[in-house]
mmCIF file of C-alpha atoms and ligand atoms in Angstrom:
data_model
loop_
_atom_site.group_PDB
_atom_site.id
_atom_site.type_symbol
_atom_site.label_atom_id
_atom_site.label_comp_id
_atom_site.label_asym_id
_atom_site.label_seq_id
_atom_site.Cartn_x
_atom_site.Cartn_y
_atom_site.Cartn_z
ATOM 1 C CA UNK A 279 84.978 142.142 119.041
ATOM 2 C CA UNK A 280 88.700 143.602 118.953
ATOM 3 C CA UNK A 281 90.266 142.269 115.992
ATOM 4 C CA UNK A 282 93.780 141.875 118.004
ATOM 5 C CA UNK A 283 92.332 139.186 120.410
ATOM 6 C CA UNK A 284 91.491 136.912 117.661
ATOM 7 C CA UNK A 285 93.626 137.410 115.094
ATOM 8 C CA UNK A 286 92.086 135.802 111.978
ATOM 9 C CA UNK A 287 95.332 133.575 111.292
ATOM 10 C CA UNK A 288 93.281 130.072 112.494
ATOM 11 C CA UNK A 289 91.149 129.772 109.882
ATOM 12 C CA UNK A 290 88.398 127.555 111.284
ATOM 13 C CA UNK A 291 87.376 128.014 114.458
ATOM 14 C CA UNK A 292 84.540 126.533 116.656
ATOM 15 C CA UNK A 293 82.766 129.551 117.339
ATOM 16 C CA UNK A 294 81.056 132.635 115.313
ATOM 17 C CA UNK A 295 80.992 135.482 117.768
ATOM 18 C CA UNK A 296 77.453 137.074 117.954
ATOM 19 C CA UNK A 297 78.111 139.308 120.978
ATOM 20 C CA UNK A 298 74.647 140.212 122.189
ATOM 21 C CA UNK A 299 74.511 143.124 124.584
ATOM 22 C CA UNK A 300 75.596 143.034 128.093
ATOM 23 C CA UNK A 301 73.461 143.503 130.757
ATOM 24 C CA UNK A 302 74.029 146.793 133.206
ATOM 25 C CA UNK A 303 75.119 144.024 135.922
ATOM 26 C CA UNK A 304 77.776 142.152 133.146
ATOM 27 C CA UNK A 305 79.137 146.082 132.102
ATOM 28 C CA UNK A 306 80.354 146.436 135.787
ATOM 29 C CA UNK A 307 81.176 142.947 136.253
ATOM 30 C CA UNK A 308 83.584 143.365 133.550
ATOM 31 C CA UNK A 309 84.935 146.631 135.086
ATOM 32 C CA UNK A 310 85.174 145.532 138.709
ATOM 33 C CA UNK A 311 85.538 141.855 138.411
ATOM 34 C CA UNK A 312 87.447 141.085 135.570
ATOM 35 C CA UNK A 313 90.920 142.370 137.704
ATOM 36 C CA UNK A 314 89.905 139.788 140.539
ATOM 37 C CA UNK A 315 88.602 136.127 138.335
ATOM 38 C CA UNK A 316 89.583 137.082 134.997
ATOM 39 C CA UNK A 317 92.827 136.062 133.525
ATOM 40 C CA UNK A 318 94.553 138.570 131.293
ATOM 41 C CA UNK A 319 96.351 136.132 129.026
ATOM 42 C CA UNK A 320 98.993 137.364 126.234
ATOM 43 C CA UNK A 321 98.610 134.600 123.619
ATOM 44 C CA UNK A 322 101.836 132.302 123.280
ATOM 45 C CA UNK A 323 102.670 132.813 126.804
ATOM 46 C CA UNK A 324 102.540 129.826 129.699
ATOM 47 C CA UNK A 325 100.582 130.062 132.675
ATOM 48 C CA UNK A 326 101.679 129.656 135.826
ATOM 49 C CA UNK A 327 98.857 127.891 137.217
ATOM 50 C CA UNK A 328 99.670 127.840 141.164
ATOM 51 C CA UNK A 329 101.054 131.702 140.909
ATOM 52 C CA UNK A 330 97.360 132.286 139.009
ATOM 53 C CA UNK A 331 95.438 130.266 142.106
ATOM 54 C CA UNK A 332 97.697 131.110 145.230
ATOM 55 C CA UNK A 333 98.257 127.270 146.053
ATOM 56 C CA UNK A 334 99.229 123.718 143.860
ATOM 57 C CA UNK A 335 95.512 122.175 144.155
ATOM 58 C CA UNK A 336 94.625 119.959 140.813
ATOM 59 C CA UNK A 337 93.372 122.171 138.028
ATOM 60 C CA UNK A 338 90.246 121.301 135.874
ATOM 61 C CA UNK A 339 89.804 123.361 132.988
ATOM 62 C CA UNK A 340 86.402 124.166 131.065
ATOM 63 C CA UNK A 341 86.252 124.746 127.150
ATOM 64 C CA UNK A 342 82.952 126.546 126.386
ATOM 65 C CA UNK A 343 81.334 127.297 129.944
ATOM 66 C CA UNK A 344 78.049 128.946 128.374
ATOM 67 C CA UNK A 345 76.439 131.314 131.171
ATOM 68 C CA UNK A 346 78.983 129.469 133.636
ATOM 69 C CA UNK A 347 75.960 128.359 136.493
ATOM 70 C CA UNK A 348 77.375 124.589 135.933
ATOM 71 C CA UNK A 349 80.906 125.398 136.363
ATOM 72 C CA UNK A 350 79.927 127.693 139.145
ATOM 73 C CA UNK A 351 78.459 124.961 140.759
ATOM 74 C CA UNK A 352 80.965 122.665 140.214
ATOM 75 C CA UNK A 353 83.634 124.643 141.716
ATOM 76 C CA UNK A 354 81.616 125.266 144.606
ATOM 77 C CA UNK A 355 81.135 121.958 145.402
ATOM 78 C CA UNK A 356 84.777 120.941 144.950
ATOM 79 C CA UNK A 357 86.771 123.554 146.591
ATOM 80 C CA UNK A 358 90.029 120.822 146.642
ATOM 81 C CA UNK A 359 90.367 121.413 143.077
ATOM 82 C CA UNK A 360 91.140 125.005 141.323
ATOM 83 C CA UNK A 361 88.876 125.650 138.131
ATOM 84 C CA UNK A 362 89.910 127.235 134.899
ATOM 85 C CA UNK A 363 86.928 128.295 132.603
ATOM 86 C CA UNK A 364 87.449 129.487 129.323
ATOM 87 C CA UNK A 365 84.388 131.038 126.942
ATOM 88 C CA UNK A 366 84.202 133.792 124.328
ATOM 89 C CA UNK A 367 81.228 134.633 124.641
ATOM 90 C CA UNK A 368 80.981 138.159 126.505
ATOM 91 C CA UNK A 369 77.424 138.067 128.048
ATOM 92 C CA UNK A 370 78.442 134.535 129.350
ATOM 93 C CA UNK A 371 82.039 135.762 130.848
ATOM 94 C CA UNK A 372 80.139 138.758 132.763
ATOM 95 C CA UNK A 373 77.545 136.227 133.961
ATOM 96 C CA UNK A 374 80.193 133.533 135.862
ATOM 97 C CA UNK A 375 82.153 136.813 137.176
ATOM 98 C CA UNK A 376 78.936 137.862 139.122
ATOM 99 C CA UNK A 377 78.079 134.211 140.191
ATOM 100 C CA UNK A 378 81.853 134.129 141.168
ATOM 101 C CA UNK A 379 81.691 137.269 143.495
ATOM 102 C CA UNK A 380 78.114 136.098 144.656
ATOM 103 C CA UNK A 381 79.344 132.594 145.790
ATOM 104 C CA UNK A 382 82.305 133.810 146.799
ATOM 105 C CA UNK A 383 84.840 131.447 144.922
ATOM 106 C CA UNK A 384 88.340 131.775 145.430
ATOM 107 C CA UNK A 385 89.183 128.554 143.148
ATOM 108 C CA UNK A 386 87.661 129.528 139.953
ATOM 109 C CA UNK A 387 89.297 132.003 137.024
ATOM 110 C CA UNK A 388 88.065 132.833 133.633
ATOM 111 C CA UNK A 389 89.766 133.181 130.677
ATOM 112 C CA UNK A 390 88.143 134.913 127.755
ATOM 113 C CA UNK A 391 89.888 133.398 124.402
ATOM 114 C CA UNK A 392 89.685 130.474 122.199
ATOM 115 C CA UNK A 393 90.242 127.543 124.333
ATOM 116 C CA UNK A 394 92.132 125.876 121.214
ATOM 117 C CA UNK A 395 95.191 128.485 121.489
ATOM 118 C CA UNK A 396 94.773 128.293 125.324
ATOM 119 C CA UNK A 397 95.572 124.705 125.248
ATOM 120 C CA UNK A 398 97.506 124.991 122.398
ATOM 121 C CA UNK A 399 100.134 127.705 124.103
ATOM 122 C CA UNK A 400 99.249 128.399 127.706
ATOM 123 C CA UNK A 401 99.107 125.193 129.257
ATOM 124 C CA UNK A 402 102.161 122.951 130.237
ATOM 125 C CA UNK A 403 102.258 119.476 129.010
ATOM 126 C CA UNK A 404 100.508 117.343 132.374
ATOM 127 C CA UNK A 405 99.401 120.670 133.917
ATOM 128 C CA UNK A 406 96.019 119.586 133.881
ATOM 129 C CA UNK A 407 93.522 117.375 136.290
ATOM 130 C CA UNK A 408 90.921 117.102 133.807
ATOM 131 C CA UNK A 409 89.511 118.900 130.933
ATOM 132 C CA UNK A 410 85.508 119.029 130.562
ATOM 133 C CA UNK A 411 83.457 120.076 127.370
ATOM 134 C CA UNK A 412 79.786 120.250 128.046
ATOM 135 C CA UNK A 413 77.352 120.086 125.016
ATOM 136 C CA UNK A 414 79.958 122.012 122.459
ATOM 137 C CA UNK A 415 78.623 123.839 119.735
ATOM 138 C CA UNK A 416 77.100 120.335 117.266
ATOM 139 C CA UNK A 417 77.522 122.533 114.185
ATOM 140 C CA UNK A 418 75.010 120.208 112.570
ATOM 141 C CA UNK A 419 75.141 120.895 108.715
ATOM 142 C CA UNK A 420 77.878 119.040 107.057
ATOM 143 C CA UNK A 421 79.577 121.865 105.395
ATOM 144 C CA UNK A 422 80.170 123.125 109.417
ATOM 145 C CA UNK A 423 81.278 120.139 110.197
ATOM 146 C CA UNK A 424 85.057 121.326 110.339
ATOM 147 C CA UNK A 425 83.964 123.330 112.910
ATOM 148 C CA UNK A 426 83.375 120.953 115.610
ATOM 149 C CA UNK A 427 85.908 121.307 118.334
ATOM 150 C CA UNK A 428 86.063 117.341 119.352
ATOM 151 C CA UNK A 429 88.619 116.574 116.775
ATOM 152 C CA UNK A 430 91.765 114.291 116.743
ATOM 153 C CA UNK A 431 93.825 117.659 116.767
ATOM 154 C CA UNK A 432 92.032 118.707 120.070
ATOM 155 C CA UNK A 433 92.625 115.261 121.515
ATOM 156 C CA UNK A 434 96.138 115.584 120.464
ATOM 157 C CA UNK A 435 96.062 118.375 122.842
ATOM 158 C CA UNK A 436 94.213 117.243 125.663
ATOM 159 C CA UNK A 437 96.479 114.685 125.742
ATOM 160 C CA UNK A 438 99.384 116.695 126.196
ATOM 161 C CA UNK A 439 97.769 118.808 128.793
ATOM 162 C CA UNK A 440 95.986 116.165 131.127
ATOM 163 C CA UNK A 441 98.508 114.453 133.391
ATOM 164 C CA UNK A 442 98.204 110.784 133.334
ATOM 165 C CA UNK A 443 95.689 109.271 135.088
ATOM 166 C CA UNK A 444 93.266 112.674 134.708
ATOM 167 C CA UNK A 445 89.968 112.784 132.904
ATOM 168 C CA UNK A 446 88.416 114.019 129.986
ATOM 169 C CA UNK A 447 84.430 114.661 130.263
ATOM 170 C CA UNK A 448 82.496 115.100 127.186
ATOM 171 C CA UNK A 449 78.697 115.976 126.811
ATOM 172 C CA UNK A 450 76.410 116.508 123.969
ATOM 173 C CA UNK A 451 72.808 116.056 123.574
ATOM 174 C CA UNK A 452 73.444 115.646 119.492
ATOM 175 C CA UNK A 453 73.319 112.089 118.786
ATOM 176 C CA UNK A 454 75.496 112.330 115.602
ATOM 177 C CA UNK A 455 77.695 114.300 117.570
ATOM 178 C CA UNK A 456 78.260 111.678 120.543
ATOM 179 C CA UNK A 457 78.713 109.010 117.972
ATOM 180 C CA UNK A 458 81.702 110.965 116.388
ATOM 181 C CA UNK A 459 82.826 111.948 119.727
ATOM 182 C CA UNK A 460 82.841 108.179 120.798
ATOM 183 C CA UNK A 461 84.666 107.146 117.193
ATOM 184 C CA UNK A 462 87.576 109.679 117.505
ATOM 185 C CA UNK A 463 88.360 109.373 121.276
ATOM 186 C CA UNK A 464 88.248 105.175 121.343
ATOM 187 C CA UNK A 465 90.272 105.793 117.967
ATOM 188 C CA UNK A 466 92.922 107.416 120.544
ATOM 189 C CA UNK A 467 92.852 104.474 123.049
ATOM 190 C CA UNK A 468 96.889 104.229 123.253
ATOM 191 C CA UNK A 469 96.000 107.892 124.876
ATOM 192 C CA UNK A 470 92.438 107.894 126.495
ATOM 193 C CA UNK A 471 90.969 104.811 128.025
ATOM 194 C CA UNK A 472 87.084 104.651 127.756
ATOM 195 C CA UNK A 473 85.973 104.754 131.387
ATOM 196 C CA UNK A 474 82.579 102.771 130.515
ATOM 197 C CA UNK A 475 84.594 100.522 128.117
ATOM 198 C CA UNK A 476 85.516 100.730 124.529
ATOM 199 C CA UNK A 477 82.078 101.580 122.265
ATOM 200 C CA UNK A 478 80.041 102.889 125.413
ATOM 201 C CA UNK A 479 78.944 105.733 126.612
ATOM 202 C CA UNK A 480 79.390 106.895 130.260
ATOM 203 C CA UNK A 481 76.537 107.209 133.099
ATOM 204 C CA UNK A 482 75.681 110.635 133.883
ATOM 205 C CA UNK A 483 77.619 111.175 136.616
ATOM 206 C CA UNK A 484 76.098 113.276 139.614
ATOM 207 C CA UNK A 485 78.871 115.641 139.653
ATOM 208 C CA UNK A 486 77.711 117.496 136.391
ATOM 209 C CA UNK A 487 75.017 119.815 136.916
ATOM 210 C CA UNK A 488 72.347 120.339 134.524
ATOM 211 C CA UNK A 489 73.932 123.012 131.953
ATOM 212 C CA UNK A 490 71.572 125.716 130.154
ATOM 213 C CA UNK A 491 72.136 123.867 127.003
ATOM 214 C CA UNK A 492 71.266 120.933 128.486
ATOM 215 C CA UNK A 493 67.777 122.079 129.680
ATOM 216 C CA UNK A 494 66.842 123.180 126.357
ATOM 217 C CA UNK A 495 68.142 120.179 124.462
ATOM 218 C CA UNK A 496 65.809 118.452 127.098
ATOM 219 C CA UNK A 497 62.829 120.431 126.042
ATOM 220 C CA UNK A 498 63.587 119.529 122.276
ATOM 221 C CA UNK A 499 63.510 115.938 123.765
ATOM 222 C CA UNK A 500 67.403 115.431 122.651
ATOM 223 C CA UNK A 501 68.996 112.524 124.329
ATOM 224 C CA UNK A 502 72.341 113.500 126.503
ATOM 225 C CA UNK A 503 75.382 111.336 126.356
ATOM 226 C CA UNK A 504 78.333 111.503 128.588
ATOM 227 C CA UNK A 505 81.827 110.563 127.629
ATOM 228 C CA UNK A 506 84.597 110.012 130.178
ATOM 229 C CA UNK A 507 88.080 108.939 129.603
ATOM 230 C CA UNK A 508 90.827 108.663 131.651
ATOM 231 C CA UNK A 509 94.788 109.896 130.451
ATOM 232 C CA UNK A 510 96.847 106.763 130.251
HETATM 233 C C1 SAM B 260 76.511 125.321 122.861
HETATM 234 S S1 SAM B 260 77.038 126.100 124.339
HETATM 235 C C2 SAM B 260 77.144 125.435 125.554
HETATM 236 C C3 SAM B 260 77.367 126.258 126.952
HETATM 237 C C4 SAM B 260 77.747 125.522 128.113
HETATM 238 N N1 SAM B 260 78.359 124.612 128.233
HETATM 239 C C5 SAM B 260 76.314 124.697 128.470
HETATM 240 O O1 SAM B 260 76.331 123.037 128.320
HETATM 241 O O2 SAM B 260 75.428 125.320 128.751
HETATM 242 C C6 SAM B 260 78.682 126.265 123.378
HETATM 243 C C7 SAM B 260 79.390 127.304 124.255
HETATM 244 O O3 SAM B 260 81.423 127.126 123.539
HETATM 245 C C8 SAM B 260 81.692 128.426 123.394
HETATM 246 N N2 SAM B 260 82.871 128.079 122.445
HETATM 247 C C9 SAM B 260 82.805 127.594 121.407
HETATM 248 N N3 SAM B 260 83.961 127.402 120.705
HETATM 249 C C10 SAM B 260 84.845 127.881 121.835
HETATM 250 C C11 SAM B 260 86.304 127.966 121.987
HETATM 251 N N4 SAM B 260 87.208 127.460 120.951
HETATM 252 N N5 SAM B 260 86.998 128.408 122.938
HETATM 253 C C12 SAM B 260 86.057 129.163 124.010
HETATM 254 N N6 SAM B 260 84.635 128.922 124.043
HETATM 255 C C13 SAM B 260 83.901 128.377 122.653
HETATM 256 C C14 SAM B 260 80.662 129.209 122.721
HETATM 257 O O4 SAM B 260 80.883 130.552 123.174
HETATM 258 C C15 SAM B 260 79.569 128.745 123.305
HETATM 259 O O5 SAM B 260 79.033 129.673 124.503
#
């Protein structure tokens, strides 16, 4: 990892980069497809979403898309919206670039960066129709809880970035994290309304495809919780 891409000034991050090798196809994707579907975001700069997508359709941002299979499926099914995926893991980004090419998706772009920084610096207030966060790293050890991405800080960023009436959708297969998400989000009821009612998890929406980590969780017998909130 290039140190200038992730300067060490934000001490606690929600990820630890374990790079893993790129396949030959993923190497090619970075060379040939990144210029078409990737976004070179200079940190600190506001992203002009209409210019990026070439139209002013509503934009949904996904934090930590993993291998991108579920994000690509959602973008393919919903061409009336534009989709912006953020992920730090290079093989996952390469995998999604290949999918975008294979499916011929014109409404999906990829940023390889810390999503917290992109939300903080790159997104204008009220610019997003929705944000989704599926199966974020649960950081189960108590001493690692501070790395969990869903925090009061993130909720403040989401509240700024999502338009009134827009949606925040999270899902996790780690029950203690689900409980923390519910408590933190319900605690911000001045900003977000729980679509299922206070204290309730949402029924799994049909629109959310099974993700890679969800499948893994299912094999391990983990129950899945969805949380869907509307920005007031
Ligand atoms: C447990 S995986 C889940 C991936 C995918 N959503 C799924 O359900 O299969 C969490 C992903 O979030 C990414 N991630 C964690 N923190 C991030 C951040 N701050 N910005 C961007 N990606 C992040 C990790 O690299 C990892 O791929």
